CSV table of C-alpha atoms in Angstrom, one decimal:
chain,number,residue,atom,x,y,z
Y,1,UNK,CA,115.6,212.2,46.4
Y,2,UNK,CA,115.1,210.2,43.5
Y,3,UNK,CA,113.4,206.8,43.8
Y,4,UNK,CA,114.7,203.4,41.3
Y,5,UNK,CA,112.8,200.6,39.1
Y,6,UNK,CA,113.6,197.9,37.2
Y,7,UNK,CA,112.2,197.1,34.1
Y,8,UNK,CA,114.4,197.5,31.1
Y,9,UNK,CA,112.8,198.2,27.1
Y,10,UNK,CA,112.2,194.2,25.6
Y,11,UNK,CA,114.7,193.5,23.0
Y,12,UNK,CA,112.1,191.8,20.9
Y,13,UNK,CA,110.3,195.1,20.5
Y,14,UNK,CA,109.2,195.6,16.9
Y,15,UNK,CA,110.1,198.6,15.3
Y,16,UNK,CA,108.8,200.7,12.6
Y,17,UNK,CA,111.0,200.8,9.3
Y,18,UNK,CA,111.1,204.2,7.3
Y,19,UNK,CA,112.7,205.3,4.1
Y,20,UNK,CA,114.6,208.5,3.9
Y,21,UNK,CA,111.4,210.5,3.7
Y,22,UNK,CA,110.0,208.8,7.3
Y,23,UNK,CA,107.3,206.6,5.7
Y,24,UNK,CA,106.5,203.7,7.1
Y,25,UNK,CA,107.8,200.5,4.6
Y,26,UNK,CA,107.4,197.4,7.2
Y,27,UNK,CA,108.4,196.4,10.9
Y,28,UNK,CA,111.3,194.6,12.2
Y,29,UNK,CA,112.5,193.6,15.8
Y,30,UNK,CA,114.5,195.6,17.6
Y,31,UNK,CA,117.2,193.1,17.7
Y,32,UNK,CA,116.6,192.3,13.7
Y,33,UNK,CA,117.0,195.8,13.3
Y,34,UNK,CA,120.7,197.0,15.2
Y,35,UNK,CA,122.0,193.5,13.5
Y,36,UNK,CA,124.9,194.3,11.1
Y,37,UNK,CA,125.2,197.6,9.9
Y,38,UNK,CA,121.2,198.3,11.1
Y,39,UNK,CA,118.3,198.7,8.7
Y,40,UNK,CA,117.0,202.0,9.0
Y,41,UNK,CA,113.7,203.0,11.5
Y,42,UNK,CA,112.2,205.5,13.0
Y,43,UNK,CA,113.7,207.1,16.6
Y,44,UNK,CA,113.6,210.2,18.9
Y,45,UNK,CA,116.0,211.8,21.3
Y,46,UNK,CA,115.2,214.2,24.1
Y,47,UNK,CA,117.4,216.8,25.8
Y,48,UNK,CA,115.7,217.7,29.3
Y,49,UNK,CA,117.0,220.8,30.7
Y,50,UNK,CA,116.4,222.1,33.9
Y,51,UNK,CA,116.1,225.5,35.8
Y,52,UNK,CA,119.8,226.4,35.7
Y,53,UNK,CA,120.0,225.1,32.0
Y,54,UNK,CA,122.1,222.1,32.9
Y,55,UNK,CA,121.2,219.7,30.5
Y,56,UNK,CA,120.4,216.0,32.0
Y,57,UNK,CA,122.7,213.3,31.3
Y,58,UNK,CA,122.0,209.3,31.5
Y,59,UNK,CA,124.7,206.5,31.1
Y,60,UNK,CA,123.3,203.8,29.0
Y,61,UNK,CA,123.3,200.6,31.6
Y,62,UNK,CA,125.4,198.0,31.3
Y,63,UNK,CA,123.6,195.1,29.7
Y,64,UNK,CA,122.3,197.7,26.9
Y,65,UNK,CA,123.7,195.7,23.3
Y,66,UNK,CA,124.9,198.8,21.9
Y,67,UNK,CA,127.0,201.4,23.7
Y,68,UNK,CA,126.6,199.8,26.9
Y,69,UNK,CA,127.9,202.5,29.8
Y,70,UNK,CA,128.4,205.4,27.3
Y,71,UNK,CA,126.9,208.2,28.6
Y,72,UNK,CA,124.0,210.5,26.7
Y,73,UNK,CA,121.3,212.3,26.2
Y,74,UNK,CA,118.6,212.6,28.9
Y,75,UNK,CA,116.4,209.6,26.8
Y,76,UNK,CA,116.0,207.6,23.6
Y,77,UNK,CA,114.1,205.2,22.1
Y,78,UNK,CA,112.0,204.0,19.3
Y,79,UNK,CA,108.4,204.5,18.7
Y,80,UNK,CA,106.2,201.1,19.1
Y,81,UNK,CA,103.4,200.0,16.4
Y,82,UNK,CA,101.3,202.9,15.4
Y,83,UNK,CA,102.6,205.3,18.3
Y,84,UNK,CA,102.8,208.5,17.3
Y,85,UNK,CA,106.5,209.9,17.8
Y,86,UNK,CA,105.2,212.5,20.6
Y,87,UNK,CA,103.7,209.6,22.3
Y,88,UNK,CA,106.2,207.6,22.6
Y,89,UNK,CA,108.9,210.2,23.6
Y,90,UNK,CA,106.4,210.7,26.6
Y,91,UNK,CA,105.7,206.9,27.3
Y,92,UNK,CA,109.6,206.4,27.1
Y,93,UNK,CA,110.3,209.8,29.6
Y,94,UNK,CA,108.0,208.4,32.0
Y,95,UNK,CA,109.3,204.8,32.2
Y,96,UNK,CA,113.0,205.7,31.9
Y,97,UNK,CA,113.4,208.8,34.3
Y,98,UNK,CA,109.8,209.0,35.7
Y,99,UNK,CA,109.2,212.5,34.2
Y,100,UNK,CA,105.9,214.1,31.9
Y,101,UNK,CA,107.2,217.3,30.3
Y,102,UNK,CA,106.0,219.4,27.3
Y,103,UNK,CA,108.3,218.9,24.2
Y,104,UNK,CA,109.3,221.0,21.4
Y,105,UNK,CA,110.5,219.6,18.3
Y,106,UNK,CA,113.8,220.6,17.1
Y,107,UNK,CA,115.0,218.6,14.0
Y,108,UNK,CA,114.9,215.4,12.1
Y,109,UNK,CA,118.3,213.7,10.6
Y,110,UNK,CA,119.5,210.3,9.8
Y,111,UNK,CA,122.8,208.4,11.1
Y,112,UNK,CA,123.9,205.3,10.6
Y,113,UNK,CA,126.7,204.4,13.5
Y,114,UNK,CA,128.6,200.8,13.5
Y,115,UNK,CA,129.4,199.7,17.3
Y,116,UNK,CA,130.8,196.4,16.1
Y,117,UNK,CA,131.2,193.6,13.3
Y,118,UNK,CA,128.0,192.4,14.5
Y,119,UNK,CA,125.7,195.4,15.4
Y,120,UNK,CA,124.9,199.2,14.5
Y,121,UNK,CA,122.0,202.0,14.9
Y,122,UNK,CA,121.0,203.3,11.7
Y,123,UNK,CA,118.0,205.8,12.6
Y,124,UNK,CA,115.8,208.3,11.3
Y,125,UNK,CA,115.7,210.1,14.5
Y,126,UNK,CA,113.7,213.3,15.5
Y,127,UNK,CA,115.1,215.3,18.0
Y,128,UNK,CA,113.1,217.0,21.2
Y,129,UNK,CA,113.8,219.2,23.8
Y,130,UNK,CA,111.8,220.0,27.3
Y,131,UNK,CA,112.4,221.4,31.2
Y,132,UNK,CA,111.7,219.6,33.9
Y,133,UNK,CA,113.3,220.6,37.4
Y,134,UNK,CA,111.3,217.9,39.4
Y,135,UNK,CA,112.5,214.8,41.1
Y,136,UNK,CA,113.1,212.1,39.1
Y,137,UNK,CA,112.1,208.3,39.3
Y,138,UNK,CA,115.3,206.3,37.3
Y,139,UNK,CA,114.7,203.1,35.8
Y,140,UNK,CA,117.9,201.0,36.8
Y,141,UNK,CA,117.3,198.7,34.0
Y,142,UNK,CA,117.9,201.1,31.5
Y,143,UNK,CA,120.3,203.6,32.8
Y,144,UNK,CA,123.6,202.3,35.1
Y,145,UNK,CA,124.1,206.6,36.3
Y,146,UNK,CA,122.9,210.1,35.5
Y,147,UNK,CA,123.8,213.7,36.4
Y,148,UNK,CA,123.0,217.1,35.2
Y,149,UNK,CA,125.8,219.2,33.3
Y,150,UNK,CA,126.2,222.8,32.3
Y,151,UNK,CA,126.3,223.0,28.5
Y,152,UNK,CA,130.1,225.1,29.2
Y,153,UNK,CA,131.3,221.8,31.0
Y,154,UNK,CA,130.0,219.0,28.6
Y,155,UNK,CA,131.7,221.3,25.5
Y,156,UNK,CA,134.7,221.3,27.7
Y,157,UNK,CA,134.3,217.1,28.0
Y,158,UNK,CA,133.2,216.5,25.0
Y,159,UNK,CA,136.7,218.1,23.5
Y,160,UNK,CA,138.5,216.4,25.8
Y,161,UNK,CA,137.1,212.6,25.8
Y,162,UNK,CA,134.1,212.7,22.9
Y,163,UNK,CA,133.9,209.6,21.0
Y,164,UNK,CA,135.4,207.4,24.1
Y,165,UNK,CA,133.0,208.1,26.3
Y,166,UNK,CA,129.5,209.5,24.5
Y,167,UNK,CA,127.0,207.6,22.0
Y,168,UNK,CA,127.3,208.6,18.6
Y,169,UNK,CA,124.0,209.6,18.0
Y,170,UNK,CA,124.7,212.8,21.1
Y,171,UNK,CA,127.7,213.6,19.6
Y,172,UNK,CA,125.7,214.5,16.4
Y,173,UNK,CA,122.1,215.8,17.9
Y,174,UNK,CA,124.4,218.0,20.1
Y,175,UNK,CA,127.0,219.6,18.0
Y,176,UNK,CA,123.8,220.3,15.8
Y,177,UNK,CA,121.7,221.4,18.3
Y,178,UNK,CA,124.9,224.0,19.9
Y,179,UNK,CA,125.3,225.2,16.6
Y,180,UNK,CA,122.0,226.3,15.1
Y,181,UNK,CA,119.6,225.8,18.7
Y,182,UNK,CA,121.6,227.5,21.4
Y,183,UNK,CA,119.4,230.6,21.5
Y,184,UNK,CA,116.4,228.8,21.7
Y,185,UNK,CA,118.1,226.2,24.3
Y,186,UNK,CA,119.1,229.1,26.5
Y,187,UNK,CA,115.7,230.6,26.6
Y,188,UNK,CA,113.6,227.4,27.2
Y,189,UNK,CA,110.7,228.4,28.6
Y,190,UNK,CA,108.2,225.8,28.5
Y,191,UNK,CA,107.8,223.7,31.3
């Protein structure tokens, strides 16, 4: 059984700005920086797996400014001040989905994904992956549902509905992460 909180991420949130080589040139807030067609900053996705290697799934809530009620990846966010990117893909695990797993790092890239005339993400984003087969502890005020999925059923929805119903950013981090990760996705063994 999985218990709920409220307490969404606060929109005025300053972020840390990054060239293309991830060093730090400044801060912004987070509002500031998905304005227009974004300004680029630093950001991290994790894929939680569990036992069965069903991969856990969150739909972004409904008040989210961006993608609100698209469904991804298990969490994401943006690193806070000096916080070290392992940090805060820990502090943002625990206050989204109530979880403390060990990471592994997978691979670094950088979008840039328009949502409207008036906003956009545009991220240098690292990418993590972890198992956890615990209970969980979901955060209402950031995510509206979640579910596991077997990495055979998402491929089969992802063909089939993609772009309509998943955030940019998973599109991307997953075909990559399919493509050259699979292996090491299957075999995740740290816990």
């Amino acid at each position: 059984m999985s218990l709920e909180f409220d307490g969404a991420e606060r929109r005025d949130d300053a972020l840390i700005l990054v060239d293309e080589a991830d060093r730090n040139v400044g801060s912004m807030g987070k509002e500031e920086c998905h304005s227009g067609q974004g300004v680029l900053h630093r950001a991290f996705s994790a894929f939680i797996f569990n036992q069965d290697g069903a991969l856990l799934m969150q739909q972004r809530s409904a008040g989210k400014r961006l993608w609100p009620l698209y469904w991804s990846n298990s969490c994401c966010s943006h690193p806070r001040g000096q916080e070290t990117l392992e940090v805060a893909t820990r502090r943002r695990l625990m206050e989204e989905l109530g979880i403390a797993c060990r990471l592994r790092f997978l691979f670094k890239f950088k979008y840039q994904a328009q949502f409207d005339a008036t906003g956009a993400e545009h991220e240098l984003c690292s990418v993590f992956v972890g198992r956890h087969s615990g209970p969980l502890t979901i955060n209402s005020g950031e995510i509206a549902d979640w579910r596991w999925m077997a990495p055979s059923e998402l491929e089969s929805e992802i063909s089939d509905l993609g772009a309509l119903k998943y955030t940019p950013w998973f599109m991307l981090e997953w075909a990559r992460i399919w493509a050259e990760h699979r292996t090491d996705v299957l075999s995740l063994t740290i816990s």
